[in-house]
Amino acid sequence: MEGYSGLSIYPRTGLLAYLSQPEWRNVCAGGIPVHYPPRTVLLRQGDQTEHVHVIVAGCVKATRCEPDGSQALLTLRTAGDVVGDMAAVDRRPRSATVTALTDVITHLLSGEQFRRFLTRPAVAAGYAAYTVGRLREAGLQRTELAVLPVRQRLARTLLRLNRASGPAIRLPQRELAELIGASRNAVVAELARLRDQGIVVTGRRETGIVDPARLVEAAGELVRTERPVTW
């Protein structure tokens, strides 16, 4: 992964989807490229730091610990996303811990650098649209948790992860269960049904989609213009 510039990310996702190529190049060029092996902590909940990671390769997870010791998996972020930006903007302690799920390359910006980028009208507009998109995503997921059965929640989450990170969804079943608000046993059972129906394949710490059309049907979603990537 040495020398990866992050300029060839496809499809354009995350903040990258809302910036022109020159603006994205400027944001990346302003930071220091850093490689993080799997399970490395990039940001820690409660820390009084302001730096921002612009992800150009790999996938990270954001988790939050509660006072009783319980932990929740909040979301996943992939190439094109930024993490740590909330603390850079409001200068409050980190609200979650961010950990590398795969090999990850980011461009590391100081909080001051990131705030300076936001003074540029095009970057500010793109960042605002990106932030609204994240809020919409969070609202949709809360609704799904409240009203949809496990099978639909699982299918929709697998499709989102597929669109973000490709055919090999490298997430343990325990963390997949946390992400959709279900028990591990329920997720194991639903994955077994999807596997028996020839819709997915499962391996150690990963799931692959082999029949995206039937997975879309299981999710109860309208077919999107971008096609899921098959195993």
PDB file of C-alpha atoms in Angstrom:
ATOM      1  CA  MET A   1       0.000   0.000   0.000  1.00  0.00           C
ATOM      2  CA  GLU A   2       3.073   2.207   0.003  1.00  0.00           C
ATOM      3  CA  GLY A   3       2.688   5.381  -2.041  1.00  0.00           C
ATOM      4  CA  TYR A   4      -1.092   5.150  -2.301  1.00  0.00           C
ATOM      5  CA  SER A   5      -2.359   8.626  -3.188  1.00  0.00           C
ATOM      6  CA  GLY A   6      -6.085   8.185  -2.704  1.00  0.00           C
ATOM      7  CA  LEU A   7      -6.788   9.978  -5.983  1.00  0.00           C
ATOM      8  CA  SER A   8      -8.183   6.897  -7.751  1.00  0.00           C
ATOM      9  CA  ILE A   9     -10.922   5.916  -5.277  1.00  0.00           C
ATOM     10  CA  TYR A  10     -13.891   4.415  -7.114  1.00  0.00           C
ATOM     11  CA  PRO A  11     -16.770   4.619  -6.676  1.00  0.00           C
ATOM     12  CA  ARG A  12     -16.591   8.153  -5.311  1.00  0.00           C
ATOM     13  CA  THR A  13     -17.945   7.817  -1.790  1.00  0.00           C
ATOM     14  CA  GLY A  14     -17.918   9.741   1.485  1.00  0.00           C
ATOM     15  CA  LEU A  15     -16.690  13.319   1.421  1.00  0.00           C
ATOM     16  CA  LEU A  16     -14.985  12.598  -1.899  1.00  0.00           C
ATOM     17  CA  ALA A  17     -18.428  12.296  -3.520  1.00  0.00           C
ATOM     18  CA  TYR A  18     -19.115  15.959  -2.697  1.00  0.00           C
ATOM     19  CA  LEU A  19     -15.771  17.512  -3.709  1.00  0.00           C
ATOM     20  CA  SER A  20     -14.175  18.153  -7.065  1.00  0.00           C
ATOM     21  CA  GLN A  21     -11.025  16.196  -7.829  1.00  0.00           C
ATOM     22  CA  PRO A  22      -8.805  19.296  -7.342  1.00  0.00           C
ATOM     23  CA  GLU A  23     -10.361  20.064  -3.944  1.00  0.00           C
ATOM     24  CA  TRP A  24      -9.993  16.437  -2.828  1.00  0.00           C
ATOM     25  CA  ARG A  25      -6.369  16.503  -3.991  1.00  0.00           C
ATOM     26  CA  ASN A  26      -5.756  19.666  -1.963  1.00  0.00           C
ATOM     27  CA  VAL A  27      -7.280  18.149   1.166  1.00  0.00           C
ATOM     28  CA  CYS A  28      -5.158  14.989   0.838  1.00  0.00           C
ATOM     29  CA  ALA A  29      -2.006  16.916  -0.019  1.00  0.00           C
ATOM     30  CA  GLY A  30      -2.354  18.962   3.163  1.00  0.00           C
ATOM     31  CA  GLY A  31      -1.978  15.894   5.368  1.00  0.00           C
ATOM     32  CA  ILE A  32       0.679  13.359   6.249  1.00  0.00           C
ATOM     33  CA  PRO A  33       0.075   9.859   4.771  1.00  0.00           C
ATOM     34  CA  VAL A  34       0.023   7.229   7.522  1.00  0.00           C
ATOM     35  CA  HIS A  35      -0.478   3.446   7.342  1.00  0.00           C
ATOM     36  CA  TYR A  36      -2.368   1.633  10.120  1.00  0.00           C
ATOM     37  CA  PRO A  37      -2.395  -2.185  10.389  1.00  0.00           C
ATOM     38  CA  PRO A  38      -5.651  -3.948  11.368  1.00  0.00           C
ATOM     39  CA  ARG A  39      -6.798  -3.434  14.981  1.00  0.00           C
ATOM     40  CA  THR A  40      -4.794  -0.205  15.366  1.00  0.00           C
ATOM     41  CA  VAL A  41      -6.652   2.556  17.242  1.00  0.00           C
ATOM     42  CA  LEU A  42      -6.708   5.789  15.236  1.00  0.00           C
ATOM     43  CA  LEU A  43      -8.839   7.826  17.650  1.00  0.00           C
ATOM     44  CA  ARG A  44      -9.802   7.124  21.254  1.00  0.00           C
ATOM     45  CA  GLN A  45     -13.072   8.098  22.949  1.00  0.00           C
ATOM     46  CA  GLY A  46     -12.611  10.901  25.475  1.00  0.00           C
ATOM     47  CA  ASP A  47      -9.270  12.146  24.131  1.00  0.00           C
ATOM     48  CA  GLN A  48      -8.824  15.915  23.903  1.00  0.00           C
ATOM     49  CA  THR A  49      -7.331  15.894  20.415  1.00  0.00           C
ATOM     50  CA  GLU A  50      -8.414  17.616  17.201  1.00  0.00           C
ATOM     51  CA  HIS A  51      -6.584  15.887  14.343  1.00  0.00           C
ATOM     52  CA  VAL A  52      -8.591  14.496  11.407  1.00  0.00           C
ATOM     53  CA  HIS A  53      -8.045  11.376   9.312  1.00  0.00           C
ATOM     54  CA  VAL A  54      -8.917  11.474   5.610  1.00  0.00           C
ATOM     55  CA  ILE A  55      -9.286   7.802   4.664  1.00  0.00           C
ATOM     56  CA  VAL A  56      -7.853   6.905   1.259  1.00  0.00           C
ATOM     57  CA  ALA A  57      -7.720   3.099   1.624  1.00  0.00           C
ATOM     58  CA  GLY A  58      -9.208   0.482   3.942  1.00  0.00           C
ATOM     59  CA  CYS A  59     -12.045   0.367   6.450  1.00  0.00           C
ATOM     60  CA  VAL A  60     -12.411   1.526  10.074  1.00  0.00           C
ATOM     61  CA  LYS A  61     -15.071   1.022  12.719  1.00  0.00           C
ATOM     62  CA  ALA A  62     -16.355   3.562  15.244  1.00  0.00           C
ATOM     63  CA  THR A  63     -17.350   2.234  18.676  1.00  0.00           C
ATOM     64  CA  ARG A  64     -18.638   3.911  21.825  1.00  0.00           C
ATOM     65  CA  CYS A  65     -18.284   2.688  25.407  1.00  0.00           C
ATOM     66  CA  GLU A  66     -20.893   3.500  28.056  1.00  0.00           C
ATOM     67  CA  PRO A  67     -20.236   4.039  31.786  1.00  0.00           C
ATOM     68  CA  ASP A  68     -21.483   0.507  32.583  1.00  0.00           C
ATOM     69  CA  GLY A  69     -18.751  -0.963  30.361  1.00  0.00           C
ATOM     70  CA  SER A  70     -21.015  -1.916  27.461  1.00  0.00           C
ATOM     71  CA  GLN A  71     -19.828  -1.133  23.958  1.00  0.00           C
ATOM     72  CA  ALA A  72     -21.757  -0.345  20.782  1.00  0.00           C
ATOM     73  CA  LEU A  73     -20.550  -0.455  17.195  1.00  0.00           C
ATOM     74  CA  LEU A  74     -21.770   2.826  15.708  1.00  0.00           C
ATOM     75  CA  THR A  75     -20.714   2.745  12.076  1.00  0.00           C
ATOM     76  CA  LEU A  76     -18.059   1.824   9.537  1.00  0.00           C
ATOM     77  CA  ARG A  77     -16.123   4.287   7.404  1.00  0.00           C
ATOM     78  CA  THR A  78     -14.151   3.580   4.249  1.00  0.00           C
ATOM     79  CA  ALA A  79     -12.064   5.274   1.545  1.00  0.00           C
ATOM     80  CA  GLY A  80     -13.398   8.741   0.809  1.00  0.00           C
ATOM     81  CA  ASP A  81     -14.636   9.302   4.365  1.00  0.00           C
ATOM     82  CA  VAL A  82     -13.174  11.486   7.093  1.00  0.00           C
ATOM     83  CA  VAL A  83     -13.090  10.607  10.803  1.00  0.00           C
ATOM     84  CA  GLY A  84     -12.282  12.836  13.747  1.00  0.00           C
ATOM     85  CA  ASP A  85     -13.840  15.857  12.079  1.00  0.00           C
ATOM     86  CA  MET A  86     -16.453  16.467  14.800  1.00  0.00           C
ATOM     87  CA  ALA A  87     -13.785  17.188  17.430  1.00  0.00           C
ATOM     88  CA  ALA A  88     -11.950  19.417  14.973  1.00  0.00           C
ATOM     89  CA  VAL A  89     -15.103  21.462  14.400  1.00  0.00           C
ATOM     90  CA  ASP A  90     -16.566  21.704  17.926  1.00  0.00           C
ATOM     91  CA  ARG A  91     -13.277  21.194  19.867  1.00  0.00           C
ATOM     92  CA  ARG A  92     -14.910  18.801  22.318  1.00  0.00           C
ATOM     93  CA  PRO A  93     -13.557  15.403  23.469  1.00  0.00           C
ATOM     94  CA  ARG A  94     -13.722  12.462  21.084  1.00  0.00           C
ATOM     95  CA  SER A  95     -17.185  10.878  21.120  1.00  0.00           C
ATOM     96  CA  ALA A  96     -16.062   7.439  19.860  1.00  0.00           C
ATOM     97  CA  THR A  97     -13.061   5.182  19.358  1.00  0.00           C
ATOM     98  CA  VAL A  98     -12.023   4.538  15.756  1.00  0.00           C
ATOM     99  CA  THR A  99     -10.148   1.316  14.986  1.00  0.00           C
ATOM    100  CA  ALA A 100      -8.730  -0.099  11.748  1.00  0.00           C
ATOM    101  CA  LEU A 101     -10.589  -3.195  10.532  1.00  0.00           C
ATOM    102  CA  THR A 102      -8.225  -3.705   7.605  1.00  0.00           C
ATOM    103  CA  ASP A 103      -4.947  -2.158   6.508  1.00  0.00           C
ATOM    104  CA  VAL A 104      -5.797   1.532   6.392  1.00  0.00           C
ATOM    105  CA  ILE A 105      -4.095   4.536   4.839  1.00  0.00           C
ATOM    106  CA  THR A 106      -5.151   8.020   5.884  1.00  0.00           C
ATOM    107  CA  HIS A 107      -3.909  11.533   5.319  1.00  0.00           C
ATOM    108  CA  LEU A 108      -3.519  13.040   8.782  1.00  0.00           C
ATOM    109  CA  LEU A 109      -4.546  16.688   9.157  1.00  0.00           C
ATOM    110  CA  SER A 110      -4.333  18.887  12.226  1.00  0.00           C
ATOM    111  CA  GLY A 111      -7.584  20.382  13.485  1.00  0.00           C
ATOM    112  CA  GLU A 112      -6.345  23.806  12.409  1.00  0.00           C
ATOM    113  CA  GLN A 113      -5.623  22.560   8.894  1.00  0.00           C
ATOM    114  CA  PHE A 114      -9.076  21.013   8.614  1.00  0.00           C
ATOM    115  CA  ARG A 115     -10.817  24.166   9.852  1.00  0.00           C
ATOM    116  CA  ARG A 116      -8.787  26.181   7.349  1.00  0.00           C
ATOM    117  CA  PHE A 117      -9.979  23.929   4.524  1.00  0.00           C
ATOM    118  CA  LEU A 118     -13.578  24.566   5.648  1.00  0.00           C
ATOM    119  CA  THR A 119     -13.118  28.294   5.010  1.00  0.00           C
ATOM    120  CA  ARG A 120     -13.019  27.492   1.283  1.00  0.00           C
ATOM    121  CA  PRO A 121     -16.588  27.832  -0.075  1.00  0.00           C
ATOM    122  CA  ALA A 122     -16.442  24.696  -2.251  1.00  0.00           C
ATOM    123  CA  VAL A 123     -15.052  22.535   0.564  1.00  0.00           C
ATOM    124  CA  ALA A 124     -17.496  23.982   3.103  1.00  0.00           C
ATOM    125  CA  ALA A 125     -20.457  23.254   0.823  1.00  0.00           C
ATOM    126  CA  GLY A 126     -19.231  19.731   0.126  1.00  0.00           C
ATOM    127  CA  TYR A 127     -18.601  19.045   3.804  1.00  0.00           C
ATOM    128  CA  ALA A 128     -22.076  20.339   4.726  1.00  0.00           C
ATOM    129  CA  ALA A 129     -23.688  18.012   2.176  1.00  0.00           C
ATOM    130  CA  TYR A 130     -21.535  15.109   3.406  1.00  0.00           C
ATOM    131  CA  THR A 131     -22.548  15.792   7.022  1.00  0.00           C
ATOM    132  CA  VAL A 132     -26.240  15.900   6.077  1.00  0.00           C
ATOM    133  CA  GLY A 133     -25.778  12.587   4.279  1.00  0.00           C
ATOM    134  CA  ARG A 134     -24.325  11.022   7.419  1.00  0.00           C
ATOM    135  CA  LEU A 135     -27.255  12.347   9.453  1.00  0.00           C
ATOM    136  CA  ARG A 136     -29.723  10.885   6.945  1.00  0.00           C
ATOM    137  CA  GLU A 137     -27.917   7.551   7.096  1.00  0.00           C
ATOM    138  CA  ALA A 138     -28.032   7.540  10.906  1.00  0.00           C
ATOM    139  CA  GLY A 139     -31.748   8.383  10.896  1.00  0.00           C
ATOM    140  CA  LEU A 140     -32.512   5.626   8.402  1.00  0.00           C
ATOM    141  CA  GLN A 141     -30.603   3.090  10.469  1.00  0.00           C
ATOM    142  CA  ARG A 142     -32.464   4.110  13.650  1.00  0.00           C
ATOM    143  CA  THR A 143     -35.759   3.569  11.828  1.00  0.00           C
ATOM    144  CA  GLU A 144     -34.618   0.162  10.594  1.00  0.00           C
ATOM    145  CA  LEU A 145     -33.632  -0.854  14.117  1.00  0.00           C
ATOM    146  CA  ALA A 146     -37.078   0.097  15.360  1.00  0.00           C
ATOM    147  CA  VAL A 147     -39.319  -1.484  12.725  1.00  0.00           C
ATOM    148  CA  LEU A 148     -37.555  -4.065  10.522  1.00  0.00           C
ATOM    149  CA  PRO A 149     -36.977  -7.770  11.254  1.00  0.00           C
ATOM    150  CA  VAL A 150     -33.421  -9.090  11.563  1.00  0.00           C
ATOM    151  CA  ARG A 151     -33.352 -10.537   8.025  1.00  0.00           C
ATOM    152  CA  GLN A 152     -34.108  -7.179   6.398  1.00  0.00           C
ATOM    153  CA  ARG A 153     -31.722  -5.270   8.656  1.00  0.00           C
ATOM    154  CA  LEU A 154     -28.959  -7.744   7.912  1.00  0.00           C
ATOM    155  CA  ALA A 155     -29.563  -7.697   4.155  1.00  0.00           C
ATOM    156  CA  ARG A 156     -29.593  -3.881   4.014  1.00  0.00           C
ATOM    157  CA  THR A 157     -26.415  -3.654   6.064  1.00  0.00           C
ATOM    158  CA  LEU A 158     -24.624  -6.189   3.864  1.00  0.00           C
ATOM    159  CA  LEU A 159     -25.598  -4.163   0.797  1.00  0.00           C
ATOM    160  CA  ARG A 160     -24.297  -0.926   2.362  1.00  0.00           C
ATOM    161  CA  LEU A 161     -21.020  -2.579   3.314  1.00  0.00           C
ATOM    162  CA  ASN A 162     -20.723  -4.082  -0.156  1.00  0.00           C
ATOM    163  CA  ARG A 163     -21.175  -0.694  -1.809  1.00  0.00           C
ATOM    164  CA  ALA A 164     -18.596   0.839   0.495  1.00  0.00           C
ATOM    165  CA  SER A 165     -15.868  -1.783   0.603  1.00  0.00           C
ATOM    166  CA  GLY A 166     -16.429  -4.321  -2.178  1.00  0.00           C
ATOM    167  CA  PRO A 167     -17.292  -8.027  -2.294  1.00  0.00           C
ATOM    168  CA  ALA A 168     -15.384  -9.243   0.776  1.00  0.00           C
ATOM    169  CA  ILE A 169     -17.155  -7.844   3.854  1.00  0.00           C
ATOM    170  CA  ARG A 170     -14.513  -8.390   6.536  1.00  0.00           C
ATOM    171  CA  LEU A 171     -16.521  -8.046   9.721  1.00  0.00           C
ATOM    172  CA  PRO A 172     -16.904 -10.682  12.458  1.00  0.00           C
ATOM    173  CA  GLN A 173     -20.462 -11.881  13.033  1.00  0.00           C
ATOM    174  CA  ARG A 174     -20.426 -10.442  16.563  1.00  0.00           C
ATOM    175  CA  GLU A 175     -19.704  -6.957  15.231  1.00  0.00           C
ATOM    176  CA  LEU A 176     -22.178  -7.394  12.397  1.00  0.00           C
ATOM    177  CA  ALA A 177     -24.780  -8.208  15.063  1.00  0.00           C
ATOM    178  CA  GLU A 178     -23.862  -5.046  17.000  1.00  0.00           C
ATOM    179  CA  LEU A 179     -24.173  -2.977  13.851  1.00  0.00           C
ATOM    180  CA  ILE A 180     -27.759  -4.117  13.177  1.00  0.00           C
ATOM    181  CA  GLY A 181     -28.875  -4.270  16.813  1.00  0.00           C
ATOM    182  CA  ALA A 182     -29.435  -8.037  16.956  1.00  0.00           C
ATOM    183  CA  SER A 183     -28.030 -10.965  18.903  1.00  0.00           C
ATOM    184  CA  ARG A 184     -25.102 -12.890  17.432  1.00  0.00           C
ATOM    185  CA  ASN A 185     -27.246 -16.045  17.383  1.00  0.00           C
ATOM    186  CA  ALA A 186     -29.910 -14.288  15.305  1.00  0.00           C
ATOM    187  CA  VAL A 187     -27.312 -13.072  12.803  1.00  0.00           C
ATOM    188  CA  VAL A 188     -25.696 -16.509  12.577  1.00  0.00           C
ATOM    189  CA  ALA A 189     -29.106 -18.042  11.860  1.00  0.00           C
ATOM    190  CA  GLU A 190     -30.008 -15.500   9.167  1.00  0.00           C
ATOM    191  CA  LEU A 191     -26.591 -15.776   7.508  1.00  0.00           C
ATOM    192  CA  ALA A 192     -27.042 -19.557   7.423  1.00  0.00           C
ATOM    193  CA  ARG A 193     -30.411 -19.129   5.669  1.00  0.00           C
ATOM    194  CA  LEU A 194     -28.939 -16.681   3.150  1.00  0.00           C
ATOM    195  CA  ARG A 195     -26.043 -19.061   2.549  1.00  0.00           C
ATOM    196  CA  ASP A 196     -28.351 -22.059   2.082  1.00  0.00           C
ATOM    197  CA  GLN A 197     -30.332 -20.030  -0.463  1.00  0.00           C
ATOM    198  CA  GLY A 198     -27.147 -19.282  -2.432  1.00  0.00           C
ATOM    199  CA  ILE A 199     -27.283 -15.545  -1.729  1.00  0.00           C
ATOM    200  CA  VAL A 200     -24.079 -15.214   0.316  1.00  0.00           C
ATOM    201  CA  VAL A 201     -21.009 -17.211   1.225  1.00  0.00           C
ATOM    202  CA  THR A 202     -19.400 -17.011   4.641  1.00  0.00           C
ATOM    203  CA  GLY A 203     -15.867 -17.560   5.843  1.00  0.00           C
ATOM    204  CA  ARG A 204     -13.731 -16.735   8.840  1.00  0.00           C
ATOM    205  CA  ARG A 205     -14.528 -13.124   9.775  1.00  0.00           C
ATOM    206  CA  GLU A 206     -15.999 -12.313   6.350  1.00  0.00           C
ATOM    207  CA  THR A 207     -19.110 -12.552   4.203  1.00  0.00           C
ATOM    208  CA  GLY A 208     -19.371 -12.412   0.409  1.00  0.00           C
ATOM    209  CA  ILE A 209     -22.406 -11.602  -1.767  1.00  0.00           C
ATOM    210  CA  VAL A 210     -22.953 -14.018  -4.661  1.00  0.00           C
ATOM    211  CA  ASP A 211     -26.539 -13.153  -5.670  1.00  0.00           C
ATOM    212  CA  PRO A 212     -27.024  -9.387  -5.211  1.00  0.00           C
ATOM    213  CA  ALA A 213     -30.462  -9.283  -6.851  1.00  0.00           C
ATOM    214  CA  ARG A 214     -31.901 -11.732  -4.319  1.00  0.00           C
ATOM    215  CA  LEU A 215     -30.167  -9.887  -1.470  1.00  0.00           C
ATOM    216  CA  VAL A 216     -31.837  -6.653  -2.610  1.00  0.00           C
ATOM    217  CA  GLU A 217     -35.129  -8.550  -2.585  1.00  0.00           C
ATOM    218  CA  ALA A 218     -34.451  -9.811   0.950  1.00  0.00           C
ATOM    219  CA  ALA A 219     -33.631  -6.251   2.022  1.00  0.00           C
ATOM    220  CA  GLY A 220     -36.952  -4.964   0.701  1.00  0.00           C
ATOM    221  CA  GLU A 221     -35.104  -2.171  -1.113  1.00  0.00           C
ATOM    222  CA  LEU A 222     -35.660  -0.659  -4.513  1.00  0.00           C
ATOM    223  CA  VAL A 223     -32.835  -1.626  -6.836  1.00  0.00           C
ATOM    224  CA  ARG A 224     -30.212   1.136  -6.878  1.00  0.00           C
ATOM    225  CA  THR A 225     -28.420   2.357  -9.964  1.00  0.00           C
ATOM    226  CA  GLU A 226     -25.029   1.119  -8.708  1.00  0.00           C
ATOM    227  CA  ARG A 227     -24.780  -2.658  -8.829  1.00  0.00           C
ATOM    228  CA  PRO A 228     -23.505  -4.522  -5.771  1.00  0.00           C
ATOM    229  CA  VAL A 229     -20.117  -6.134  -6.277  1.00  0.00           C
ATOM    230  CA  THR A 230     -20.285  -9.925  -6.388  1.00  0.00           C
ATOM    231  CA  TRP A 231     -17.948 -12.372  -4.741  1.00  0.00           C
TER     232      TRP A 231
END
